Amino acid sequence: MTHPVISTVYPSRGKLYDYRVTDPSASPTVPVDDVITADGWEAKRLVIVVNRTLPGPDIVVYEGQTLIVHVTNSLASDSVTIHWHGLHQTGTPYMDGVPFVTQCPIAAGQTFTYEFQAYPSEHILQIQEWNHNWDSDYGFEMMVYGLVENRTQSIPSESVDGTIVSLLKAHSGLINGRGRYYFNYETGSHTEGPLTVYKVKQGSVYRFRAIGVGALYPFRVSVDGHMITVIESDGFPIQPVTVDSFIINPGERYDFTLVANQTIGNYWIRDKYFITRTTMPQKAEIFVVLTILATSLQQGLSIPAIGFSASLSRDIQLGDNQAIKYDRVLTNYGNGYDKWSGHFRAPRKGLYMFSCTLMAYSNHEVSVAMVKNNHVMMYVYSSSSSFDTGSTSVVLAMKRGDRVWIRRNGHGRYLHGIYNIFSGYLISENI
C-alpha cells in the first residue's frame, strides 16, 4: 500500500475499495495507482519494491550516456544487488551486480553507487535478493511473486524441450505489476483485481515494449483480433516480421507495433503460460485491456508527434569541428534530441524536415555544416558585420537511430547566443 490514509483495500470488478465498504456500487473507489495490487490475492505478503512501486520507475537515458544510480538497501536484514540485464558493461565489469563475483552485496541500510555507460539500448534491471536460507529460485519467488511461506508446494516444471528450468510452481502472472489470481481457471473465478488498460485511437499505429521480467516461464503474447509486427529484439532493430503471436522468455525484450484497425471496443492483450507440466491448467493466461476509441481519422495512419526545437542560451566559442550543443530546449516530442551532445537521434524511420538558423558574434563570421551520420548534408554561413543570419532547411530520409547534428565547418568560431536555432520534425513514415 502507498495510499496516505487507507491501509487495506479489496478488489471488485476491476476496481479497488476500502475494506470497510459493504456496497461497492454506492461507494467511492481507491485510486489504483495508490496501491500495489499484484494479483489481488487477499493474504498479506512481503514484496521487494523499488521506490515504493511495483514494477519500479523507469530510468530513461540516451544510448551511450553515462548512468549514475545510487542504490540504498532499505530492507530490514537481507542484502541485495542490482543486475542491469542486457548491458554489456564493457570497461565496467564491477558494475554488473553479480554478488560475490563483481561486488559484495549491498547490506541492509547501506548504499552503493553504480556508474556505467548505457549501451546497448533497452535493457532491464533485476533485483537479486541474497538470503542464503533459500536457493536462487526461492529468492526469485519472493522477489517476483511475494514471500511464500510454504516451500513444500514447489514442484518441478519442464520447458517444451524437456529441460528442467525451475523448481517453482506458478500461481499467477503480472503485467505492469497487475494481474488476477484465479481460484478456478475452468470457471473463470478470480480476485477481480484491476488490470492495465491501454486506450488507443482507431486507425492509429502504436508501439509496445514487452519485457520478460519473470524468472520462471516463457509466455506467448498476442492481441485479440489483431496481427502484430515485431520490430526489435533485445534492444536491436530487426527486419519487421508480422505475426499473430510471439514467445518471450525471462530476460528477453521485444518491441512490436500494432495497428488499431478493428471496431471500437475492448480487446484482450494475452500472455499465455507456455508450459507443459504443472498443476496450472493449460488455459492459464494473464491479461491487459486494449480499448479502441473513436477518432475523426477515417483513412491512413496518424503521424506520431516527433519534433524538437532548441537554441543556445549564451554566446559560445567553437572548437575545431565541434558539434554545437543547443542547450535551451524548447520542444522535444519523442525525446530524440540530446542537449548534452547536440545530436538528434531518429526514434522512428521516416522523412524528417531539419532547419538551422545561424548568427555569428559581433564583428565575426562563421560557417557550420549540418551532418547526418558523419556525412555533410548542407552548409550555413553568417557574417555579423551587417547582423545577417544564415539559415537552411533540408528534408532527409532517416532510419531509426540515424543521427543529425550541426558542427563548425572550419570558418569562424563565435556564435551569438539565442539567435542560433536547430529544429526538426517527422513529416511522414511512408517511405
Short mmCIF file of C-alpha atoms in Angstrom, two decimals:
data_model
loop_
_atom_site.label_atom_id
_atom_site.label_comp_id
_atom_site.label_asym_id
_atom_site.label_seq_id
_atom_site.Cartn_x
_atom_site.Cartn_y
_atom_site.Cartn_z
CA MET A 1 0.00 0.00 0.00
CA THR A 2 1.13 3.54 -0.75
CA HIS A 3 -2.17 5.31 -0.08
CA PRO A 4 -1.69 8.03 2.58
CA VAL A 5 -4.86 7.18 4.55
CA ILE A 6 -6.38 3.81 3.62
CA SER A 7 -4.32 0.84 4.77
CA THR A 8 -6.36 -2.09 3.43
CA VAL A 9 -8.47 -2.49 0.28
CA TYR A 10 -10.27 -5.20 -1.62
CA PRO A 11 -10.86 -5.57 -5.38
CA SER A 12 -14.25 -5.83 -7.08
CA ARG A 13 -14.93 -5.81 -10.84
CA GLY A 14 -11.55 -4.34 -11.65
CA LYS A 15 -11.73 -1.53 -9.08
CA LEU A 16 -10.48 -1.06 -5.52
CA TYR A 17 -12.48 -0.18 -2.39
CA ASP A 18 -11.81 0.48 1.28
CA TYR A 19 -12.02 -2.87 3.09
CA ARG A 20 -14.86 -1.50 5.28
CA VAL A 21 -17.12 -0.91 2.26
CA THR A 22 -20.07 -3.31 2.03
CA ASP A 23 -21.77 -1.90 -1.10
CA PRO A 24 -19.22 -1.10 -3.86
CA SER A 25 -21.91 0.27 -6.19
CA ALA A 26 -22.59 3.14 -3.76
CA SER A 27 -19.03 3.79 -2.58
CA PRO A 28 -16.03 5.75 -3.90
CA THR A 29 -13.11 3.83 -5.33
CA VAL A 30 -9.50 3.92 -4.20
CA PRO A 31 -7.10 5.09 -6.96
CA VAL A 32 -5.38 2.07 -8.46
CA ASP A 33 -2.05 3.89 -8.69
CA ASP A 34 -2.04 4.29 -4.89
CA VAL A 35 -1.99 0.54 -4.29
CA ILE A 36 0.43 -2.25 -5.16
CA THR A 37 -2.19 -4.81 -6.13
CA ALA A 38 -0.07 -7.55 -7.74
CA ASP A 39 -2.57 -10.38 -8.43
CA GLY A 40 -5.10 -9.22 -5.82
CA TRP A 41 -4.69 -12.22 -3.52
CA GLU A 42 -6.01 -11.33 -0.06
CA ALA A 43 -3.26 -12.83 2.08
CA LYS A 44 -0.64 -10.36 3.32
CA ARG A 45 2.68 -10.83 1.57
CA LEU A 46 6.07 -9.20 1.73
CA VAL A 47 7.33 -7.91 -1.62
CA ILE A 48 10.54 -6.16 -2.57
CA VAL A 49 9.85 -2.94 -4.46
CA VAL A 50 11.88 -0.04 -5.84
CA ASN A 51 10.93 3.50 -4.78
CA ARG A 52 7.63 2.14 -3.37
CA THR A 53 6.36 0.94 -6.76
CA LEU A 54 5.92 -2.42 -8.49
CA PRO A 55 7.30 -2.50 -11.10
CA GLY A 56 9.86 0.16 -10.24
CA PRO A 57 10.08 3.50 -12.04
CA ASP A 58 11.63 3.77 -15.49
CA ILE A 59 15.11 5.23 -15.86
CA VAL A 60 15.16 6.71 -19.36
CA VAL A 61 18.54 7.73 -20.81
CA TYR A 62 20.05 8.02 -24.25
CA GLU A 63 22.21 5.22 -25.58
CA GLY A 64 25.86 5.96 -24.83
CA GLN A 65 25.25 8.25 -21.87
CA THR A 66 26.91 7.62 -18.52
CA LEU A 67 24.40 6.48 -15.93
CA ILE A 68 24.92 7.02 -12.19
CA VAL A 69 22.46 5.27 -9.87
CA HIS A 70 22.60 5.39 -6.07
CA VAL A 71 21.02 2.25 -4.57
CA THR A 72 20.08 2.27 -0.88
CA ASN A 73 19.05 -1.06 0.64
CA SER A 74 16.14 -0.28 2.97
CA LEU A 75 15.39 -3.92 3.81
CA ALA A 76 15.47 -4.89 7.46
CA SER A 77 18.13 -7.58 7.20
CA ASP A 78 18.71 -9.05 3.73
CA SER A 79 21.38 -7.89 1.30
CA VAL A 80 20.75 -7.09 -2.37
CA THR A 81 22.44 -6.21 -5.64
CA ILE A 82 21.12 -4.71 -8.87
CA HIS A 83 21.94 -6.57 -12.09
CA TRP A 84 21.45 -4.50 -15.24
CA HIS A 85 20.22 -7.20 -17.57
CA GLY A 86 21.18 -6.79 -21.23
CA LEU A 87 24.07 -4.36 -20.72
CA HIS A 88 27.49 -5.44 -21.93
CA GLN A 89 29.30 -3.49 -19.17
CA THR A 90 32.32 -3.00 -21.43
CA GLY A 91 35.02 -1.44 -19.28
CA THR A 92 32.84 -1.56 -16.16
CA PRO A 93 32.61 -5.26 -15.17
CA TYR A 94 32.36 -4.39 -11.48
CA MET A 95 29.04 -2.64 -12.12
CA ASP A 96 27.32 -5.84 -13.33
CA GLY A 97 25.67 -6.55 -9.98
CA VAL A 98 26.68 -10.21 -9.61
CA PRO A 99 27.10 -10.78 -5.86
CA PHE A 100 30.40 -12.21 -4.62
CA VAL A 101 31.75 -12.09 -8.18
CA THR A 102 31.73 -8.45 -9.29
CA GLN A 103 30.81 -6.91 -5.94
CA CYS A 104 29.85 -7.63 -2.36
CA PRO A 105 26.07 -7.49 -1.83
CA ILE A 106 24.66 -4.23 -0.51
CA ALA A 107 23.97 -4.81 3.17
CA ALA A 108 20.81 -3.61 4.89
CA GLY A 109 20.98 0.13 5.46
CA GLN A 110 23.93 0.60 3.10
CA THR A 111 24.23 2.48 -0.22
CA PHE A 112 26.16 1.53 -3.35
CA THR A 113 26.64 3.66 -6.47
CA TYR A 114 26.52 2.08 -9.93
CA GLU A 115 28.18 4.02 -12.76
CA PHE A 116 28.34 2.71 -16.34
CA GLN A 117 27.61 3.52 -19.96
CA ALA A 118 24.08 2.86 -21.21
CA TYR A 119 24.78 0.50 -24.12
CA PRO A 120 23.15 -1.23 -25.92
CA SER A 121 19.67 0.26 -25.77
CA GLU A 122 16.61 -1.12 -24.00
CA HIS A 123 17.66 -3.21 -21.06
CA ILE A 124 16.10 -4.08 -17.73
CA LEU A 125 17.27 -4.39 -14.17
CA GLN A 126 16.95 -7.41 -11.92
CA ILE A 127 16.96 -7.18 -8.15
CA GLN A 128 18.92 -10.07 -6.69
CA GLU A 129 17.92 -10.88 -3.10
CA TRP A 130 20.52 -12.78 -1.12
CA ASN A 131 19.27 -14.67 1.93
CA HIS A 132 21.17 -17.94 1.99
CA ASN A 133 18.41 -19.81 3.79
CA TRP A 134 16.85 -20.14 0.32
CA ASP A 135 18.11 -21.19 -3.06
CA SER A 136 18.09 -18.80 -6.01
CA ASP A 137 14.68 -19.98 -7.26
CA TYR A 138 13.14 -19.20 -3.92
CA GLY A 139 14.75 -15.78 -3.90
CA PHE A 140 13.13 -15.12 -7.26
CA GLU A 141 9.79 -16.33 -5.91
CA MET A 142 9.97 -13.81 -3.08
CA MET A 143 11.12 -11.05 -5.42
CA VAL A 144 8.62 -11.51 -8.22
CA TYR A 145 5.59 -13.04 -6.55
CA GLY A 146 6.00 -12.10 -2.88
CA LEU A 147 7.16 -14.09 0.13
CA VAL A 148 5.76 -17.64 0.00
CA GLU A 149 5.81 -19.30 3.39
CA ASN A 150 5.01 -22.87 2.36
CA ARG A 151 8.08 -24.01 0.47
CA THR A 152 6.94 -27.61 0.20
CA GLN A 153 4.47 -26.66 -2.55
CA SER A 154 7.28 -26.02 -5.06
CA ILE A 155 7.43 -28.74 -7.72
CA PRO A 156 9.50 -29.28 -10.87
CA SER A 157 8.30 -27.92 -14.20
CA GLU A 158 9.61 -28.64 -17.68
CA SER A 159 10.10 -26.46 -20.72
CA VAL A 160 8.88 -27.62 -24.12
CA ASP A 161 12.18 -29.35 -24.90
CA GLY A 162 12.08 -31.34 -21.66
CA THR A 163 14.74 -29.37 -19.80
CA ILE A 164 14.09 -28.74 -16.13
CA VAL A 165 14.06 -24.95 -15.81
CA SER A 166 12.71 -24.29 -12.32
CA LEU A 167 11.68 -25.80 -9.02
CA LEU A 168 8.72 -23.48 -8.62
CA LYS A 169 5.02 -23.76 -9.28
CA ALA A 170 3.41 -20.71 -10.86
CA HIS A 171 0.23 -19.36 -9.29
CA SER A 172 -0.39 -16.23 -11.35
CA GLY A 173 1.38 -13.68 -13.52
CA LEU A 174 1.62 -9.90 -13.63
CA ILE A 175 1.73 -7.36 -16.45
CA ASN A 176 2.94 -3.93 -15.37
CA GLY A 177 2.61 -5.09 -11.76
CA ARG A 178 -1.07 -6.07 -12.10
CA GLY A 179 -2.86 -9.35 -12.59
CA ARG A 180 -5.53 -11.65 -11.17
CA TYR A 181 -5.26 -14.74 -9.03
CA TYR A 182 -7.60 -17.40 -10.43
CA PHE A 183 -9.38 -19.59 -7.92
CA ASN A 184 -10.61 -21.77 -10.77
CA TYR A 185 -9.41 -21.42 -14.36
CA GLU A 186 -12.20 -23.63 -15.66
CA THR A 187 -14.98 -21.39 -14.30
CA GLY A 188 -13.03 -18.14 -14.64
CA SER A 189 -13.39 -17.28 -10.94
CA HIS A 190 -10.68 -14.81 -9.88
CA THR A 191 -9.87 -11.95 -7.49
CA GLU A 192 -11.36 -9.26 -9.80
CA GLY A 193 -8.24 -7.13 -9.37
CA PRO A 194 -7.62 -4.12 -11.64
CA LEU A 195 -5.70 -4.58 -14.89
CA THR A 196 -3.63 -2.25 -17.04
CA VAL A 197 -5.73 -0.52 -19.72
CA TYR A 198 -4.26 0.93 -22.93
CA LYS A 199 -6.54 3.42 -24.68
CA VAL A 200 -5.81 3.80 -28.40
CA LYS A 201 -7.40 5.63 -31.31
CA GLN A 202 -8.95 3.67 -34.13
CA GLY A 203 -6.71 3.62 -37.20
CA SER A 204 -3.52 4.66 -35.40
CA VAL A 205 -0.26 2.73 -35.04
CA TYR A 206 1.17 2.03 -31.58
CA ARG A 207 4.48 0.67 -30.40
CA PHE A 208 4.69 -1.64 -27.40
CA ARG A 209 7.78 -2.77 -25.49
CA ALA A 210 7.45 -6.24 -23.96
CA ILE A 211 9.98 -7.20 -21.28
CA GLY A 212 10.11 -10.68 -19.77
CA VAL A 213 10.90 -9.72 -16.16
CA GLY A 214 9.80 -13.03 -14.66
CA ALA A 215 12.15 -15.80 -13.60
CA LEU A 216 10.26 -18.96 -14.49
CA TYR A 217 8.21 -19.49 -17.62
CA PRO A 218 8.01 -18.20 -21.18
CA PHE A 219 4.78 -16.59 -22.40
CA ARG A 220 3.00 -16.44 -25.73
CA VAL A 221 1.97 -12.81 -26.37
CA SER A 222 -0.98 -11.97 -28.65
CA VAL A 223 -3.70 -9.35 -29.14
CA ASP A 224 -7.26 -10.49 -29.85
CA GLY A 225 -8.36 -9.63 -33.39
CA HIS A 226 -5.04 -8.07 -34.38
CA MET A 227 -1.82 -9.02 -36.13
CA ILE A 228 1.34 -7.55 -34.61
CA THR A 229 4.67 -6.64 -36.19
CA VAL A 230 7.84 -7.45 -34.23
CA ILE A 231 10.47 -4.78 -34.98
CA GLU A 232 13.13 -5.10 -32.28
CA SER A 233 14.73 -7.84 -30.19
CA ASP A 234 16.86 -7.31 -27.08
CA GLY A 235 17.46 -3.65 -27.94
CA PHE A 236 18.46 -4.19 -31.58
CA PRO A 237 16.29 -3.46 -34.65
CA ILE A 238 15.36 -6.49 -36.77
CA GLN A 239 13.68 -6.98 -40.12
CA PRO A 240 9.98 -6.43 -39.27
CA VAL A 241 8.01 -9.67 -39.01
CA THR A 242 4.20 -9.69 -38.88
CA VAL A 243 2.80 -12.49 -36.71
CA ASP A 244 -0.29 -13.38 -34.71
CA SER A 245 1.82 -14.00 -31.57
CA PHE A 246 5.37 -14.38 -30.29
CA ILE A 247 7.04 -16.18 -27.39
CA ILE A 248 9.03 -14.23 -24.81
CA ASN A 249 11.32 -15.86 -22.24
CA PRO A 250 12.57 -14.44 -18.93
CA GLY A 251 15.03 -11.63 -19.57
CA GLU A 252 14.08 -11.15 -23.23
CA ARG A 253 12.82 -7.89 -24.74
CA TYR A 254 10.69 -7.41 -27.85
CA ASP A 255 9.25 -4.29 -29.44
CA PHE A 256 6.19 -4.64 -31.63
CA THR A 257 3.76 -2.35 -33.42
CA LEU A 258 0.02 -2.73 -33.65
CA VAL A 259 -2.48 -1.07 -35.98
CA ALA A 260 -5.75 -0.40 -34.12
CA ASN A 261 -7.78 -1.36 -37.19
CA GLN A 262 -10.68 -3.16 -35.53
CA THR A 263 -14.08 -1.81 -34.50
CA ILE A 264 -14.42 0.35 -31.39
CA GLY A 265 -14.40 -1.79 -28.24
CA ASN A 266 -12.22 -3.74 -25.81
CA TYR A 267 -9.71 -6.42 -26.79
CA TRP A 268 -7.51 -8.66 -24.66
CA ILE A 269 -3.75 -8.46 -24.84
CA ARG A 270 -2.98 -12.03 -23.76
CA ASP A 271 0.11 -13.55 -22.17
CA LYS A 272 -0.40 -17.30 -22.13
CA TYR A 273 1.78 -19.53 -19.97
CA PHE A 274 3.92 -21.62 -22.31
CA ILE A 275 4.47 -24.72 -20.17
CA THR A 276 3.92 -28.46 -20.43
CA ARG A 277 3.88 -29.86 -16.90
CA THR A 278 2.46 -28.04 -13.90
CA THR A 279 -0.59 -28.04 -11.71
CA MET A 280 -1.88 -24.99 -13.60
CA PRO A 281 -4.36 -25.64 -16.43
CA GLN A 282 -3.11 -25.13 -19.95
CA LYS A 283 -5.60 -22.28 -20.46
CA ALA A 284 -3.92 -20.17 -17.76
CA GLU A 285 -3.33 -16.63 -19.03
CA ILE A 286 -2.76 -13.07 -17.83
CA PHE A 287 -4.33 -10.05 -19.48
CA VAL A 288 -4.13 -6.37 -20.37
CA VAL A 289 -7.10 -4.45 -21.81
CA LEU A 290 -6.73 -2.72 -25.19
CA THR A 291 -9.54 -0.18 -25.66
CA ILE A 292 -10.04 1.22 -29.17
CA LEU A 293 -11.64 4.65 -29.10
CA ALA A 294 -13.37 6.66 -31.82
CA THR A 295 -11.38 9.13 -33.90
CA SER A 296 -12.08 11.52 -36.75
CA LEU A 297 -9.31 9.89 -38.76
CA GLN A 298 -11.03 7.86 -41.47
CA GLN A 299 -8.15 6.72 -43.63
CA GLY A 300 -4.43 6.26 -43.31
CA LEU A 301 -2.35 6.23 -40.15
CA SER A 302 -1.70 9.10 -37.78
CA ILE A 303 1.80 10.57 -37.72
CA PRO A 304 3.37 10.31 -34.27
CA ALA A 305 4.40 13.58 -32.64
CA ILE A 306 8.17 13.66 -33.11
CA GLY A 307 9.86 17.04 -33.23
CA PHE A 308 12.30 19.30 -31.44
CA SER A 309 13.48 22.89 -31.33
CA ALA A 310 16.50 24.16 -29.42
CA SER A 311 18.66 27.27 -29.24
CA LEU A 312 21.78 28.47 -27.47
CA SER A 313 21.34 30.07 -24.06
CA ARG A 314 24.57 32.10 -24.30
CA ASP A 315 27.35 33.16 -26.67
CA ILE A 316 29.85 30.38 -27.34
CA GLN A 317 33.22 29.77 -28.96
CA LEU A 318 33.54 26.66 -31.13
CA GLY A 319 36.48 24.30 -31.33
CA ASP A 320 37.61 22.54 -34.50
CA ASN A 321 34.73 20.52 -35.98
CA GLN A 322 32.91 20.86 -32.67
CA ALA A 323 29.25 19.86 -32.53
CA ILE A 324 27.02 22.73 -31.40
CA LYS A 325 25.20 21.80 -28.21
CA TYR A 326 21.94 23.73 -28.33
CA ASP A 327 21.25 23.68 -24.60
CA ARG A 328 18.00 25.69 -24.44
CA VAL A 329 15.46 23.00 -25.41
CA LEU A 330 12.10 24.48 -26.34
CA THR A 331 10.38 21.34 -27.62
CA ASN A 332 11.42 17.69 -27.65
CA TYR A 333 8.50 15.41 -28.51
CA GLY A 334 9.71 11.84 -28.89
CA ASN A 335 12.86 12.64 -26.88
CA GLY A 336 15.02 12.43 -30.00
CA TYR A 337 17.20 15.46 -29.25
CA ASP A 338 20.04 15.28 -26.71
CA LYS A 339 21.25 18.67 -25.50
CA TRP A 340 24.40 17.15 -23.98
CA SER A 341 25.72 16.02 -27.36
CA GLY A 342 23.74 18.31 -29.68
CA HIS A 343 22.63 15.25 -31.66
CA PHE A 344 19.13 14.34 -32.82
CA ARG A 345 18.58 10.57 -32.98
CA ALA A 346 15.57 9.49 -35.05
CA PRO A 347 13.14 7.49 -32.85
CA ARG A 348 11.38 6.18 -35.97
CA LYS A 349 12.05 5.65 -39.64
CA GLY A 350 10.64 8.34 -41.93
CA LEU A 351 11.06 11.66 -43.73
CA TYR A 352 12.24 14.48 -41.47
CA MET A 353 12.49 18.24 -42.00
CA PHE A 354 15.52 19.91 -40.35
CA SER A 355 16.25 23.65 -40.09
CA CYS A 356 19.22 25.64 -38.86
CA THR A 357 19.41 29.39 -38.20
CA LEU A 358 22.90 30.81 -37.66
CA MET A 359 24.21 34.17 -36.37
CA ALA A 360 27.88 34.92 -35.79
CA TYR A 361 29.01 37.04 -32.87
CA SER A 362 29.56 40.79 -33.35
CA ASN A 363 32.25 41.55 -35.98
CA HIS A 364 32.78 37.88 -36.72
CA GLU A 365 31.74 35.38 -39.36
CA VAL A 366 31.16 31.68 -39.08
CA SER A 367 30.36 28.63 -41.21
CA VAL A 368 28.71 25.43 -39.98
CA ALA A 369 27.64 22.12 -41.52
CA MET A 370 24.54 20.00 -40.99
CA VAL A 371 25.76 16.43 -40.62
CA LYS A 372 23.94 13.11 -40.88
CA ASN A 373 25.86 10.08 -39.63
CA ASN A 374 29.21 11.84 -40.27
CA HIS A 375 28.21 12.90 -43.82
CA VAL A 376 27.74 16.62 -44.55
CA MET A 377 24.24 17.37 -45.85
CA MET A 378 24.25 21.21 -46.01
CA TYR A 379 26.31 24.30 -45.15
CA VAL A 380 25.23 27.56 -43.48
CA TYR A 381 27.17 30.85 -43.35
CA SER A 382 26.69 34.03 -41.31
CA SER A 383 28.54 37.35 -41.11
CA SER A 384 27.56 39.67 -38.27
CA SER A 385 29.11 42.78 -39.85
CA SER A 386 25.62 43.68 -41.06
CA PHE A 387 23.79 41.48 -38.50
CA ASP A 388 22.97 38.93 -41.17
CA THR A 389 21.70 35.49 -40.23
CA GLY A 390 22.16 32.39 -42.29
CA SER A 391 19.55 29.66 -42.48
CA THR A 392 18.81 26.44 -44.29
CA SER A 393 16.20 23.70 -44.33
CA VAL A 394 16.52 20.20 -45.69
CA VAL A 395 14.35 17.07 -45.92
CA LEU A 396 16.20 13.86 -45.05
CA ALA A 397 15.21 10.20 -45.18
CA MET A 398 16.10 8.75 -41.79
CA LYS A 399 16.29 5.22 -40.46
CA ARG A 400 15.61 4.58 -36.81
CA GLY A 401 18.75 5.51 -34.91
CA ASP A 402 20.20 7.82 -37.59
CA ARG A 403 21.72 10.99 -36.15
CA VAL A 404 21.79 14.61 -37.32
CA TRP A 405 23.74 17.48 -35.76
CA ILE A 406 25.32 20.86 -36.54
CA ARG A 407 29.11 21.37 -36.32
CA ARG A 408 31.70 24.03 -37.06
CA ASN A 409 32.92 23.90 -40.66
CA GLY A 410 36.39 25.40 -40.28
CA HIS A 411 35.48 29.08 -40.77
CA GLY A 412 34.98 31.31 -37.71
CA ARG A 413 34.32 30.27 -34.11
CA TYR A 414 31.96 32.68 -32.33
CA LEU A 415 28.15 32.34 -32.17
CA HIS A 416 25.69 34.95 -30.93
CA GLY A 417 23.62 33.05 -28.34
CA ILE A 418 19.86 32.81 -28.66
CA TYR A 419 19.80 33.73 -32.36
CA ASN A 420 21.15 30.26 -33.19
CA ILE A 421 18.41 27.65 -33.54
CA PHE A 422 18.31 23.97 -34.56
CA SER A 423 14.97 22.22 -35.13
CA GLY A 424 13.42 19.23 -36.88
CA TYR A 425 10.31 17.11 -37.06
CA LEU A 426 8.86 13.97 -38.63
CA ILE A 427 6.90 14.59 -41.85
CA SER A 428 5.90 11.08 -42.88
CA GLU A 429 6.61 7.43 -42.12
CA ASN A 430 5.54 6.30 -45.58
CA ILE A 431 8.94 5.77 -47.19
#
